[in-house]
CSV table of C-alpha atoms and ligand atoms in Angstrom, one decimal:
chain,number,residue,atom,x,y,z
W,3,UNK,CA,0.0,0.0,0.0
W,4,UNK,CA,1.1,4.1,-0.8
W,5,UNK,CA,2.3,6.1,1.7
W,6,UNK,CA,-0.6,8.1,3.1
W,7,UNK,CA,1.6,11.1,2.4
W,8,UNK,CA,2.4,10.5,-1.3
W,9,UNK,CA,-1.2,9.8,-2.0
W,10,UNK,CA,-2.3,13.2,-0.2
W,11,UNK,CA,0.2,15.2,-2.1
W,12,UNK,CA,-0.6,13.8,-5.5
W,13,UNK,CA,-4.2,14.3,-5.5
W,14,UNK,CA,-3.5,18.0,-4.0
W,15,UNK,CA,-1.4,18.4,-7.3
W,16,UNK,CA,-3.8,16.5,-9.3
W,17,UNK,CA,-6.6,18.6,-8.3
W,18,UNK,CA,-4.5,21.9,-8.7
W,19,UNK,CA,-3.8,21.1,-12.4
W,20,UNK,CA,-7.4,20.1,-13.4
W,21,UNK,CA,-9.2,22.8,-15.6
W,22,UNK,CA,-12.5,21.0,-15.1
W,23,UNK,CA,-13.6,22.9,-11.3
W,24,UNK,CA,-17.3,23.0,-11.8
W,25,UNK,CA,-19.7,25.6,-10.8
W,26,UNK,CA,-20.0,27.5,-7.4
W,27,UNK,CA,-23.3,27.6,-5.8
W,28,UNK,CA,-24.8,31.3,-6.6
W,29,UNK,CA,-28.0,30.8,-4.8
W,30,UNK,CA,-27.0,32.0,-1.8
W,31,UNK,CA,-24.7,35.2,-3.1
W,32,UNK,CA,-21.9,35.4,-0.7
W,33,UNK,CA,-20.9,31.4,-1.3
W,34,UNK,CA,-20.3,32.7,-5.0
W,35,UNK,CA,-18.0,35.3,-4.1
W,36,UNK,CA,-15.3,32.5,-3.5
W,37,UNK,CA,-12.6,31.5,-5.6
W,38,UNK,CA,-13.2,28.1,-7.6
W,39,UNK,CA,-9.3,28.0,-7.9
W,40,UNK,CA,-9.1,26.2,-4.7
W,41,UNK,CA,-8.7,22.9,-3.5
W,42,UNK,CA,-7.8,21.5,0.3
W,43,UNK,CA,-7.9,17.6,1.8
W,44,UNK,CA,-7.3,16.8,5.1
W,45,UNK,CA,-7.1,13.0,6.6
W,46,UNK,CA,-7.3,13.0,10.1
W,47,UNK,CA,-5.1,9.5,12.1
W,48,UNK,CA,-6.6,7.4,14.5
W,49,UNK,CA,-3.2,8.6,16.5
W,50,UNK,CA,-4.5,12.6,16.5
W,51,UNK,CA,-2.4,13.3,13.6
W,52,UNK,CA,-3.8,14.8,10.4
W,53,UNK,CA,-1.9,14.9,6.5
W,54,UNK,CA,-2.7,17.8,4.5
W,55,UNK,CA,-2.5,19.1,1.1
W,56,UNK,CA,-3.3,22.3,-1.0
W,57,UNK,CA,-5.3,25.0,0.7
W,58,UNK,CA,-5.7,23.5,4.4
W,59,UNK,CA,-5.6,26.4,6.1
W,60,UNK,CA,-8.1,28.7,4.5
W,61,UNK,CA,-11.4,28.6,6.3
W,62,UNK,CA,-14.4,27.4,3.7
W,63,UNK,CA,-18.6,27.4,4.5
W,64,UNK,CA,-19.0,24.0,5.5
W,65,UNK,CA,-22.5,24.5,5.0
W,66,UNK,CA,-24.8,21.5,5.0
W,67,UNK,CA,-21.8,19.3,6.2
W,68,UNK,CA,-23.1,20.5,9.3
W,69,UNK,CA,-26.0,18.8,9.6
W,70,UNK,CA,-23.7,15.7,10.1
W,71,UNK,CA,-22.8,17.2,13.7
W,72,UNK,CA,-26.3,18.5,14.5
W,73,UNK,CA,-27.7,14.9,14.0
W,74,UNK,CA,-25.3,13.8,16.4
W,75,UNK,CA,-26.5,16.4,18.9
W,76,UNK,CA,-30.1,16.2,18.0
W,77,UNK,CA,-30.3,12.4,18.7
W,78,UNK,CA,-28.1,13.2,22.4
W,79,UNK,CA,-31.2,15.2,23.2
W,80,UNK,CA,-33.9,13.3,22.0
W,81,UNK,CA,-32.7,9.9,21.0
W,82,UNK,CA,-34.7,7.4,19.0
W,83,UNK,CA,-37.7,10.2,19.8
W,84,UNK,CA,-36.1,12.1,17.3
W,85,UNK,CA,-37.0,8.9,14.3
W,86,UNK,CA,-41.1,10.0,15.2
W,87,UNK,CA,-40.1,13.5,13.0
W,88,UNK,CA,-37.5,13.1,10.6
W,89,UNK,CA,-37.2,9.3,8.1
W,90,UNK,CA,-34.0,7.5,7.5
W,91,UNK,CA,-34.6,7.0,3.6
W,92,UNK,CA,-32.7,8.4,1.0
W,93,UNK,CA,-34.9,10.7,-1.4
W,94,UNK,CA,-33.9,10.7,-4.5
W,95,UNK,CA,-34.8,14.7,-4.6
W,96,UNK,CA,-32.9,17.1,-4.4
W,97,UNK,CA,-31.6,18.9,-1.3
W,98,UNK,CA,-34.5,21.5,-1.3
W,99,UNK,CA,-37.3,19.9,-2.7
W,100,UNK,CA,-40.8,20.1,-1.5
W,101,UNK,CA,-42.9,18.1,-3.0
W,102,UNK,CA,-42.4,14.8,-0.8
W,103,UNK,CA,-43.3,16.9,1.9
W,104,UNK,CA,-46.9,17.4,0.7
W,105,UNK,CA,-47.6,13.3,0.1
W,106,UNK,CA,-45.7,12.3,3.4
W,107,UNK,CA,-47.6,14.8,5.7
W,108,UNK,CA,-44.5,17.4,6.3
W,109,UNK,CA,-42.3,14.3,7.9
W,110,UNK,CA,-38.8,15.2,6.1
W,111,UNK,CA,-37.3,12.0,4.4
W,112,UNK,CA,-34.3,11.9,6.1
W,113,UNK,CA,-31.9,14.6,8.5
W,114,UNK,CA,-30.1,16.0,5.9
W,115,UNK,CA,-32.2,16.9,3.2
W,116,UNK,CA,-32.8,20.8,4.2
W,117,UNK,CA,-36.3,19.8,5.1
W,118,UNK,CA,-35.0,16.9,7.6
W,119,UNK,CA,-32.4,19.5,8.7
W,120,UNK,CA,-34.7,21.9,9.6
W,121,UNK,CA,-36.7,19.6,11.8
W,122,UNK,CA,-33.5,18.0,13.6
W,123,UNK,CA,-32.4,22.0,14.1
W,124,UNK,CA,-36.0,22.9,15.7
W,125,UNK,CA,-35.3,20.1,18.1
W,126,UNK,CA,-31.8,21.4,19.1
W,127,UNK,CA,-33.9,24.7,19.8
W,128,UNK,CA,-36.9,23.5,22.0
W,129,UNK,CA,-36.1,24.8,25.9
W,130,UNK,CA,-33.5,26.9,24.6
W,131,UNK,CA,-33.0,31.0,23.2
W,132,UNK,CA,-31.9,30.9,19.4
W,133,UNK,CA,-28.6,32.3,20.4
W,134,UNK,CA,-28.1,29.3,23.4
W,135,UNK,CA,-29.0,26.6,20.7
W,136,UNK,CA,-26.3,28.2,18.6
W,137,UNK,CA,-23.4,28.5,21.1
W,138,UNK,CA,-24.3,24.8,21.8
W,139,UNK,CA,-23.4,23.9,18.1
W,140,UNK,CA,-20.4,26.4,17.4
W,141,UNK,CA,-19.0,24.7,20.5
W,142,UNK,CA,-19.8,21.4,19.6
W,143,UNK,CA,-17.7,21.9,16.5
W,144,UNK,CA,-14.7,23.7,18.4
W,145,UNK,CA,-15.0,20.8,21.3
W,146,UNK,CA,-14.5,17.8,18.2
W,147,UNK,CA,-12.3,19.8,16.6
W,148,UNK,CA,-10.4,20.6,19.9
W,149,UNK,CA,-10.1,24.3,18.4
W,150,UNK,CA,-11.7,27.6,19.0
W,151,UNK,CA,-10.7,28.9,16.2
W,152,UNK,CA,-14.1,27.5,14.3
W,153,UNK,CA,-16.4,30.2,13.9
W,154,UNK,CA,-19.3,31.6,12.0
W,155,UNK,CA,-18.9,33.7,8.9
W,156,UNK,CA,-21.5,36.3,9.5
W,157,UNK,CA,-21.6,37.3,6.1
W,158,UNK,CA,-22.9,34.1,4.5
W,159,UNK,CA,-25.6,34.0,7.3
W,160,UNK,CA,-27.2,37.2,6.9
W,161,UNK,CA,-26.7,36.8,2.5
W,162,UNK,CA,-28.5,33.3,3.0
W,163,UNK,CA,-31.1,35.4,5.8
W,164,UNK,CA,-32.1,37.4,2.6
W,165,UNK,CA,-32.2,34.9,0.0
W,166,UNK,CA,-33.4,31.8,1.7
W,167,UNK,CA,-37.0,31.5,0.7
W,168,UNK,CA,-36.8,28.0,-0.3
W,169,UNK,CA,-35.9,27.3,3.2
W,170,UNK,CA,-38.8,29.5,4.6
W,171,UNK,CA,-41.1,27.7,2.2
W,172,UNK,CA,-40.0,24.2,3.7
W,173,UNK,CA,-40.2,25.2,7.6
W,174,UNK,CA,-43.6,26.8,7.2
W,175,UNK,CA,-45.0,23.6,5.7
W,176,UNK,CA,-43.8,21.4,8.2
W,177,UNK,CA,-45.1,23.9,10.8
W,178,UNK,CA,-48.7,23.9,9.0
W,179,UNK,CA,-48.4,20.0,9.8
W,180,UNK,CA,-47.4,20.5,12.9
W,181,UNK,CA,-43.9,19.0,12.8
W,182,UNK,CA,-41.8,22.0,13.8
W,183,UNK,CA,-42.5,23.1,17.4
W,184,UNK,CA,-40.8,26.4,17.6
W,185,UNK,CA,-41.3,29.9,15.4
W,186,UNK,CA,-40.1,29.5,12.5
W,187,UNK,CA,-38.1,32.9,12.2
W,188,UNK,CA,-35.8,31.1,15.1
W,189,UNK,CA,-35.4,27.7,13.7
W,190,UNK,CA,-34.5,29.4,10.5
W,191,UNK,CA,-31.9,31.8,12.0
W,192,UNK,CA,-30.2,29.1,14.3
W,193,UNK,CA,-30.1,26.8,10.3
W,194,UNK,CA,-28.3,29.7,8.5
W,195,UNK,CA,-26.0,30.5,10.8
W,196,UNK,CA,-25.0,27.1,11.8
W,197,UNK,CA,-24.7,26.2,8.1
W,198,UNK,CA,-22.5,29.2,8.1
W,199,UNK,CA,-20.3,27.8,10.5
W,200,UNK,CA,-16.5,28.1,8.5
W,201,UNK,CA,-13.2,25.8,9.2
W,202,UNK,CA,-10.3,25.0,7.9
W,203,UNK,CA,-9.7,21.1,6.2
W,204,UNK,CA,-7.7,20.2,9.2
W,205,UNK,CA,-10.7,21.3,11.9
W,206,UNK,CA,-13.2,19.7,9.9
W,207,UNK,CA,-11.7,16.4,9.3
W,208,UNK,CA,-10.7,16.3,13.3
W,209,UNK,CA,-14.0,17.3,14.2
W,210,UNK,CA,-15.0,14.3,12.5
W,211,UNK,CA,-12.7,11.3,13.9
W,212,UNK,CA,-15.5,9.9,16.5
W,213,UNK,CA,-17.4,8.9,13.6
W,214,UNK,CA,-14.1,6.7,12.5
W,215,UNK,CA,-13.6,5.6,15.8
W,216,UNK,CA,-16.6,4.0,17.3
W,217,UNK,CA,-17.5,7.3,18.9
W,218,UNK,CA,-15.0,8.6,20.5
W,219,UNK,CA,-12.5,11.2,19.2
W,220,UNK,CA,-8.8,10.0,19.5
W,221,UNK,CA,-7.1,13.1,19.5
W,222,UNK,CA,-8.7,14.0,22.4
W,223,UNK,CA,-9.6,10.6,24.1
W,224,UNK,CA,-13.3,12.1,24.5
W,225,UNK,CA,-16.3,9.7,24.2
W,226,UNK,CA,-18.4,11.5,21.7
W,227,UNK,CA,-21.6,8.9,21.4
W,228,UNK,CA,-21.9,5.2,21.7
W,229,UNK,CA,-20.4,2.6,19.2
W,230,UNK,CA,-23.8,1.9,17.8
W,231,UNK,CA,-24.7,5.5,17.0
W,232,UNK,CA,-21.3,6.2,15.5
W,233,UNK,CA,-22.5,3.4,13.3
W,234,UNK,CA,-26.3,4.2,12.5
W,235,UNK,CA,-24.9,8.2,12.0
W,236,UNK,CA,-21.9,6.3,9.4
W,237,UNK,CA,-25.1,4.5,7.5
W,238,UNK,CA,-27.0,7.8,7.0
W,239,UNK,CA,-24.3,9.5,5.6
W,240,UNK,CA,-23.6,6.5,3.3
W,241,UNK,CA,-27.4,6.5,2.3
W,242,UNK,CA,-28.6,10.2,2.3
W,243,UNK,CA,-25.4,12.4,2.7
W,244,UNK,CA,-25.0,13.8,-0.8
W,245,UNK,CA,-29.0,14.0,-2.1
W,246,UNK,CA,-29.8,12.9,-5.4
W,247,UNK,CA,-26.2,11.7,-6.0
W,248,UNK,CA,-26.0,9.7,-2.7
W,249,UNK,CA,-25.9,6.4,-5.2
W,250,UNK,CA,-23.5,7.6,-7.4
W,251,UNK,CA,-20.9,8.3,-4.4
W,252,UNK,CA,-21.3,5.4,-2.7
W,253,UNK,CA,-20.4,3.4,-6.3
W,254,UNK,CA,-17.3,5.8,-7.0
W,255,UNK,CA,-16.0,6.7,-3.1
W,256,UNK,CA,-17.4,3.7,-1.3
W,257,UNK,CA,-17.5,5.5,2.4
W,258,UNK,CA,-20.6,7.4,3.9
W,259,UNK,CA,-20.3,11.1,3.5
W,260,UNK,CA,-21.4,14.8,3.8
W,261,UNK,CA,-21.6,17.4,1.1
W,262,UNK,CA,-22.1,20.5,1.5
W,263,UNK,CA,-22.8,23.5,-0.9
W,264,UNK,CA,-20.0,25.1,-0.1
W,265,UNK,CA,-17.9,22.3,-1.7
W,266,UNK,CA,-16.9,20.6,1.5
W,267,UNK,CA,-17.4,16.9,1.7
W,268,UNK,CA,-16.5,14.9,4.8
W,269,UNK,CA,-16.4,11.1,4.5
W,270,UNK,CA,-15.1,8.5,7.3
W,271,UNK,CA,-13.3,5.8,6.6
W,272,UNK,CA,-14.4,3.0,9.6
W,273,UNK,CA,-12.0,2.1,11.8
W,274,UNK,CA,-9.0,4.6,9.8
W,275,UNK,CA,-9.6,8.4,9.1
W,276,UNK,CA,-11.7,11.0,8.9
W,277,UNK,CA,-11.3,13.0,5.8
W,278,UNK,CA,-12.3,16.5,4.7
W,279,UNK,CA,-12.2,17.9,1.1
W,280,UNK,CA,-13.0,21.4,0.0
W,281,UNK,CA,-12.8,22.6,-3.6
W,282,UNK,CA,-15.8,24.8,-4.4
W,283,UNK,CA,-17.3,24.2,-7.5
W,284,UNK,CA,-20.2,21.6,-7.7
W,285,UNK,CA,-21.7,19.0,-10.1
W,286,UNK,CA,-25.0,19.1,-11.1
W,287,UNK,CA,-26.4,17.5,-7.6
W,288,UNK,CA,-24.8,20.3,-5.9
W,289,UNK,CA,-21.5,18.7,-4.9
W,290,UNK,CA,-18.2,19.4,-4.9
W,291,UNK,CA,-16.8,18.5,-8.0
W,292,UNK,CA,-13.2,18.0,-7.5
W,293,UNK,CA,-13.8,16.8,-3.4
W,294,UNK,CA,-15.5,13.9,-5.2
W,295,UNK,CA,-12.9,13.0,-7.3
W,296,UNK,CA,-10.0,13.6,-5.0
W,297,UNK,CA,-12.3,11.2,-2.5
W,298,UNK,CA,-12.0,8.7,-5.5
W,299,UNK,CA,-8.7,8.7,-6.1
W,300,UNK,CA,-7.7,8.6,-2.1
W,301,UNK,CA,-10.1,5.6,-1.7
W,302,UNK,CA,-8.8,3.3,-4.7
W,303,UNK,CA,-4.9,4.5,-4.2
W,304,UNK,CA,-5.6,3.9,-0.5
W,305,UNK,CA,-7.6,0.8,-0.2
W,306,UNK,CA,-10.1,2.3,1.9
W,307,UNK,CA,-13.9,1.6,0.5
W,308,UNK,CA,-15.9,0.1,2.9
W,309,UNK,CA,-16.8,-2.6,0.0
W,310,UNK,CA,-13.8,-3.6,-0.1
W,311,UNK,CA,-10.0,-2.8,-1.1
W,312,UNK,CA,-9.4,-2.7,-5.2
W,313,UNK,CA,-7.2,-5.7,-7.0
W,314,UNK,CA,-4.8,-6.5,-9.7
W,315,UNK,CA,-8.3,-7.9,-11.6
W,316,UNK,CA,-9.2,-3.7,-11.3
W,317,UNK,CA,-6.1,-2.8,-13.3
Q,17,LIG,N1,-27.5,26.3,3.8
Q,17,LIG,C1,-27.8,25.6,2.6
Q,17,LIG,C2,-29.3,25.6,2.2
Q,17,LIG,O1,-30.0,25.5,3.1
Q,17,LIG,C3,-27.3,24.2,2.8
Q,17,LIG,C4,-27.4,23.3,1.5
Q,17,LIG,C5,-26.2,22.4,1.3
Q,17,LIG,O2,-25.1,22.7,1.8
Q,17,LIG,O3,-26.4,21.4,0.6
Q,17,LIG,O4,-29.7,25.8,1.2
């Protein structure tokens, strides 16, 4: 097997040299301010460590890659409870679509569609100010990532504040059937701005590692969540973390991962690594372009799908 490091610094040159970058997400106008041009991965060790290449120090929107973290902090709250609001199907829509939502009575089909999101965000809220519910997650993120320097770009909250109507359109249905308990102005402030929490690669694929390690982090020694949840959170990632293109990452990557709009992608490799990508532009489902095919390239060169490592039969 590769070194870890020459593998890591290939693709990082690999990516750099590609012209293909594809497109960055305009919807919400501050994300497509940002310069396609860049590229970062991160792998974080079971032994604290992390290997980096290209642009690992510049912070990036990890956007819906949050959700990943919010699950995790939704289902310490309320547990299996939280299954009676939110599905564990993949939906074959994409990220923002409504119209499931009409024929299965405003439950979302799974936590990180933006409708499931929503409701596992509301449930973070309940009991709690907007701004409490928000501190919790910011330092949920520095805790994992055992750094404060993880912070929320104010900019791209307020810009997706103003242009979010899809969002508002998907929280007031499920409040017309009853599924989200608090206003809706707050469960929709507490979304943007956690979606606008920004890291670096390095933070992101730390904050990870207790997914790769049965729950607990190993940089830190911290239990995280049981073994068992680690798992179930690892099999909604592999079935519903990149929307409408969920299938076609689990055929080329192989390992259960977030995307984000902001061209971050987090995927764990059981029992390994945690590892963060960041390159802006997306593919026509909305993900990264070039963190998919860096994820690609790491999992074959590495061995590292979770169906299995590649053989001489692959060429
Ligand atoms: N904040 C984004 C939205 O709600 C997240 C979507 C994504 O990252 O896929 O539209």
């Amino acid at each position: 097997m590769p070194q870890l490091e020459t593998v890591v610094a290939e693709i990082a040159a690999e990516m750099a040299a590609r012209p293909d970058r594809g497109t960055v997400a305009t919807y919400i106008p501050e994300l497509g301010r940002v310069d396609p041009n860049q590229f970062a991965i991160a792998v974080a060790l079971e032994d604290g460590s992390t290997v980096c290449g290209g642009d690992c120090g510049t912070s990036f929107s990890i956007q819906s890659v949050s959700k990943v973290f919010t699950l995790t902090l939704a289902l310490g709250l309320a547990g299996d409870r939280l299954w009676n609001r939110v599905g564990r199907e993949p939906s074959g829509s994409r990220f923002n679509s409504i119209v499931q939502l009409e024929q299965e009575r405003g439950i979302p089909r799974n936590p990180f569609i933006n409708a499931g999101a929503i409701a596992v965000t509301d449930t973070i809220l309940s009991g709690h100010q907007p701004r409490e519910a928000l501190g919790e997650i910011l330092r949920f993120l520095q805790f994992l990532a055992d750094d404060d320097g993880v912070h929320i770009d104010r900019a791209v909250a307020a810009s997706e504040e103003r242009s979010g109507f899809n969002n508002r359109a998907l929280a007031n249905f499920m409040k017309g059937f009853g599924v989200i308990e608090n206003t809706v102005d707050y469960v929709l402030g507490v979304y943007f701005h956690h979606c606008a929490i920004a890291m670096t690669a390095r933070q992101l694929a730390k904050a990870g590692s207790f997914l790769a390690h049965q729950g607990r982090n190993p940089a830190t020694g911290h239990s995280v969540v049981t073994a068992e949840r680690a798992r179930r959170i690892n099999a909604i990632m592999l079935t519903c973390g990149h929307y409408d293109g969920s299938g076609e990452f689990a055929y080329r990557v192989g390992l259960p991962g977030k995307s984000g709009v902001g061209g971050a992608i987090l995927a764990i490799v059981p029992g390994k690594a945690s590892v963060a990508v960041w390159s802006p532009g997306l593919d026509a489902s909305g993900n990264s372009h070039l963190g998919r095919i860096a994820l690609e390239k790491l999992t074959a060169r590495m061995g590292w799908s979770v169906f299995g490592a590649p053989t001489m039969a692959d060429g």
